[in-house]
Amino acid sequence: MQKLTNKEEEIMHILWRLKKAFVKEVMAEITEDQPHYNTLSTIVRNLEEKGFVSHNAFGNTHQYYPIVSLEDYRKRFMNTAIDNYFNSSYKNMVSFFAKEEKISAAELREILIMIESRQEEK
């Protein structure tokens, strides 16, 4: 799975939310730094070349839809981030968020309960 640019990722989030859309429908969802229609069309075609979206043709227009799920992209993105920034250690990642005060003790307890309940199911 290829890495996406920030703009490509923004477009993918719109397509994941809409499920399928024409370029002008995607354009309507962009609130900041709206690209020119032709630029957006090129970005969507690049996403298709990268294997993230496909389309249905309706005459000269195309309705695009994601073929990579948000879940699959999230897994790939998170695994890459953990490998690159936390030495492949989930403990290092959680410690980072704890030090940055992005996760509370209560949330950590909830995570621990989830982990323990999964181990009991096995």
PDB file of C-alpha atoms in Angstrom:
ATOM      1  CA  MET A   1       0.000   0.000   0.000  1.00  0.00           C
ATOM      2  CA  GLN A   2       1.522   3.310  -1.091  1.00  0.00           C
ATOM      3  CA  LYS A   3       1.804   6.314   1.199  1.00  0.00           C
ATOM      4  CA  LEU A   4      -0.742   9.040   0.583  1.00  0.00           C
ATOM      5  CA  THR A   5      -0.106  12.765   0.510  1.00  0.00           C
ATOM      6  CA  ASN A   6      -2.009  14.885   3.036  1.00  0.00           C
ATOM      7  CA  LYS A   7      -4.440  16.044   0.334  1.00  0.00           C
ATOM      8  CA  GLU A   8      -4.970  12.474  -0.923  1.00  0.00           C
ATOM      9  CA  GLU A   9      -5.669  11.350   2.621  1.00  0.00           C
ATOM     10  CA  GLU A  10      -8.173  14.190   3.050  1.00  0.00           C
ATOM     11  CA  ILE A  11      -9.953  13.080  -0.152  1.00  0.00           C
ATOM     12  CA  MET A  12      -9.976   9.454   1.016  1.00  0.00           C
ATOM     13  CA  HIS A  13     -11.642  10.464   4.292  1.00  0.00           C
ATOM     14  CA  ILE A  14     -14.352  12.195   2.264  1.00  0.00           C
ATOM     15  CA  LEU A  15     -14.837   9.128   0.053  1.00  0.00           C
ATOM     16  CA  TRP A  16     -14.939   6.803   3.065  1.00  0.00           C
ATOM     17  CA  ARG A  17     -17.625   8.999   4.586  1.00  0.00           C
ATOM     18  CA  LEU A  18     -19.678   9.403   1.378  1.00  0.00           C
ATOM     19  CA  LYS A  19     -19.126   5.785   0.192  1.00  0.00           C
ATOM     20  CA  LYS A  20     -19.254   6.943  -3.454  1.00  0.00           C
ATOM     21  CA  ALA A  21     -19.155  10.357  -5.047  1.00  0.00           C
ATOM     22  CA  PHE A  22     -18.582  12.402  -8.166  1.00  0.00           C
ATOM     23  CA  VAL A  23     -15.682  14.871  -8.103  1.00  0.00           C
ATOM     24  CA  LYS A  24     -18.054  17.803  -7.623  1.00  0.00           C
ATOM     25  CA  GLU A  25     -19.585  16.092  -4.565  1.00  0.00           C
ATOM     26  CA  VAL A  26     -16.099  15.628  -3.121  1.00  0.00           C
ATOM     27  CA  MET A  27     -15.386  19.301  -3.897  1.00  0.00           C
ATOM     28  CA  ALA A  28     -18.472  20.348  -1.928  1.00  0.00           C
ATOM     29  CA  GLU A  29     -17.105  18.576   1.167  1.00  0.00           C
ATOM     30  CA  ILE A  30     -13.779  20.428   1.195  1.00  0.00           C
ATOM     31  CA  THR A  31     -14.108  23.432   3.475  1.00  0.00           C
ATOM     32  CA  GLU A  32     -10.545  24.797   3.582  1.00  0.00           C
ATOM     33  CA  ASP A  33      -8.009  25.305   0.797  1.00  0.00           C
ATOM     34  CA  GLN A  34     -10.423  24.076  -1.852  1.00  0.00           C
ATOM     35  CA  PRO A  35      -8.444  23.026  -4.936  1.00  0.00           C
ATOM     36  CA  HIS A  36      -9.469  23.807  -8.502  1.00  0.00           C
ATOM     37  CA  TYR A  37     -11.863  21.205  -9.945  1.00  0.00           C
ATOM     38  CA  ASN A  38      -9.212  19.903 -12.397  1.00  0.00           C
ATOM     39  CA  THR A  39      -6.656  19.578  -9.595  1.00  0.00           C
ATOM     40  CA  LEU A  40      -9.115  17.608  -7.475  1.00  0.00           C
ATOM     41  CA  SER A  41      -9.962  15.409 -10.453  1.00  0.00           C
ATOM     42  CA  THR A  42      -6.237  14.673 -10.911  1.00  0.00           C
ATOM     43  CA  ILE A  43      -5.868  13.809  -7.209  1.00  0.00           C
ATOM     44  CA  VAL A  44      -8.784  11.371  -7.426  1.00  0.00           C
ATOM     45  CA  ARG A  45      -7.334   9.758 -10.558  1.00  0.00           C
ATOM     46  CA  ASN A  46      -3.983   9.430  -8.734  1.00  0.00           C
ATOM     47  CA  LEU A  47      -5.804   7.660  -5.907  1.00  0.00           C
ATOM     48  CA  GLU A  48      -7.225   5.302  -8.500  1.00  0.00           C
ATOM     49  CA  GLU A  49      -3.748   4.645  -9.953  1.00  0.00           C
ATOM     50  CA  LYS A  50      -2.459   3.930  -6.438  1.00  0.00           C
ATOM     51  CA  GLY A  51      -5.244   1.356  -5.974  1.00  0.00           C
ATOM     52  CA  PHE A  52      -7.256   3.210  -3.329  1.00  0.00           C
ATOM     53  CA  VAL A  53     -10.369   4.000  -5.384  1.00  0.00           C
ATOM     54  CA  SER A  54     -12.200   2.757  -8.434  1.00  0.00           C
ATOM     55  CA  HIS A  55     -15.052   4.230 -10.442  1.00  0.00           C
ATOM     56  CA  ASN A  56     -18.294   3.607 -12.252  1.00  0.00           C
ATOM     57  CA  ALA A  57     -18.617   5.465 -15.543  1.00  0.00           C
ATOM     58  CA  PHE A  58     -21.786   7.365 -16.368  1.00  0.00           C
ATOM     59  CA  GLY A  59     -21.158   8.725 -19.842  1.00  0.00           C
ATOM     60  CA  ASN A  60     -18.251  11.149 -19.518  1.00  0.00           C
ATOM     61  CA  THR A  61     -18.488  11.413 -15.737  1.00  0.00           C
ATOM     62  CA  HIS A  62     -17.129   9.045 -13.118  1.00  0.00           C
ATOM     63  CA  GLN A  63     -18.470   8.178  -9.709  1.00  0.00           C
ATOM     64  CA  TYR A  64     -15.602   7.149  -7.442  1.00  0.00           C
ATOM     65  CA  TYR A  65     -15.679   4.788  -4.489  1.00  0.00           C
ATOM     66  CA  PRO A  66     -13.003   3.492  -2.092  1.00  0.00           C
ATOM     67  CA  ILE A  67     -11.619   0.007  -2.596  1.00  0.00           C
ATOM     68  CA  VAL A  68      -9.271   0.237   0.404  1.00  0.00           C
ATOM     69  CA  SER A  69     -11.243   0.358   3.635  1.00  0.00           C
ATOM     70  CA  LEU A  70     -10.606   2.900   6.347  1.00  0.00           C
ATOM     71  CA  GLU A  71      -9.825  -0.014   8.697  1.00  0.00           C
ATOM     72  CA  ASP A  72      -7.118  -1.415   6.396  1.00  0.00           C
ATOM     73  CA  TYR A  73      -5.581   2.018   5.884  1.00  0.00           C
ATOM     74  CA  ARG A  74      -5.679   2.750   9.621  1.00  0.00           C
ATOM     75  CA  LYS A  75      -3.904  -0.533  10.434  1.00  0.00           C
ATOM     76  CA  ARG A  76      -1.204   0.148   7.861  1.00  0.00           C
ATOM     77  CA  PHE A  77      -0.784   3.782   8.959  1.00  0.00           C
ATOM     78  CA  MET A  78      -0.607   2.934  12.659  1.00  0.00           C
ATOM     79  CA  ASN A  79       1.773   0.016  12.185  1.00  0.00           C
ATOM     80  CA  THR A  80       4.099   2.213  10.112  1.00  0.00           C
ATOM     81  CA  ALA A  81       3.932   5.057  12.674  1.00  0.00           C
ATOM     82  CA  ILE A  82       4.646   2.679  15.567  1.00  0.00           C
ATOM     83  CA  ASP A  83       7.542   1.109  13.682  1.00  0.00           C
ATOM     84  CA  ASN A  84       9.027   4.471  12.630  1.00  0.00           C
ATOM     85  CA  TYR A  85       8.460   6.574  15.752  1.00  0.00           C
ATOM     86  CA  PHE A  86       8.250   4.131  18.661  1.00  0.00           C
ATOM     87  CA  ASN A  87      10.772   1.407  17.726  1.00  0.00           C
ATOM     88  CA  SER A  88       7.923  -1.037  17.040  1.00  0.00           C
ATOM     89  CA  SER A  89       6.882  -0.792  20.705  1.00  0.00           C
ATOM     90  CA  TYR A  90       3.262  -0.234  21.686  1.00  0.00           C
ATOM     91  CA  LYS A  91       4.489   0.356  25.235  1.00  0.00           C
ATOM     92  CA  ASN A  92       6.654   3.241  23.985  1.00  0.00           C
ATOM     93  CA  MET A  93       3.667   4.648  22.100  1.00  0.00           C
ATOM     94  CA  VAL A  94       1.356   4.522  25.134  1.00  0.00           C
ATOM     95  CA  SER A  95       4.112   5.991  27.332  1.00  0.00           C
ATOM     96  CA  PHE A  96       4.507   8.855  24.876  1.00  0.00           C
ATOM     97  CA  PHE A  97       0.795   9.690  25.037  1.00  0.00           C
ATOM     98  CA  ALA A  98       0.804   9.405  28.826  1.00  0.00           C
ATOM     99  CA  LYS A  99       3.766  11.800  29.114  1.00  0.00           C
ATOM    100  CA  GLU A 100       2.086  14.226  26.706  1.00  0.00           C
ATOM    101  CA  GLU A 101      -1.082  13.980  28.834  1.00  0.00           C
ATOM    102  CA  LYS A 102      -3.090  12.780  25.837  1.00  0.00           C
ATOM    103  CA  ILE A 103      -4.386   9.728  27.689  1.00  0.00           C
ATOM    104  CA  SER A 104      -5.714   9.575  31.234  1.00  0.00           C
ATOM    105  CA  ALA A 105      -5.212   6.966  33.935  1.00  0.00           C
ATOM    106  CA  ALA A 106      -8.911   6.093  33.621  1.00  0.00           C
ATOM    107  CA  GLU A 107      -8.483   5.482  29.886  1.00  0.00           C
ATOM    108  CA  LEU A 108      -5.416   3.338  30.544  1.00  0.00           C
ATOM    109  CA  ARG A 109      -7.454   1.280  33.056  1.00  0.00           C
ATOM    110  CA  GLU A 110     -10.164   0.809  30.387  1.00  0.00           C
ATOM    111  CA  ILE A 111      -7.531  -0.421  27.937  1.00  0.00           C
ATOM    112  CA  LEU A 112      -6.141  -2.799  30.548  1.00  0.00           C
ATOM    113  CA  ILE A 113      -9.645  -4.197  31.190  1.00  0.00           C
ATOM    114  CA  MET A 114     -10.109  -4.733  27.432  1.00  0.00           C
ATOM    115  CA  ILE A 115      -6.774  -6.565  27.201  1.00  0.00           C
ATOM    116  CA  GLU A 116      -7.508  -8.727  30.249  1.00  0.00           C
ATOM    117  CA  SER A 117     -11.010  -9.626  29.025  1.00  0.00           C
ATOM    118  CA  ARG A 118      -9.602 -10.739  25.659  1.00  0.00           C
ATOM    119  CA  GLN A 119      -7.072 -12.953  27.414  1.00  0.00           C
ATOM    120  CA  GLU A 120      -9.862 -14.532  29.479  1.00  0.00           C
ATOM    121  CA  GLU A 121     -11.813 -15.322  26.274  1.00  0.00           C
ATOM    122  CA  LYS A 122      -8.907 -17.383  24.902  1.00  0.00           C
TER     123      LYS A 122
END
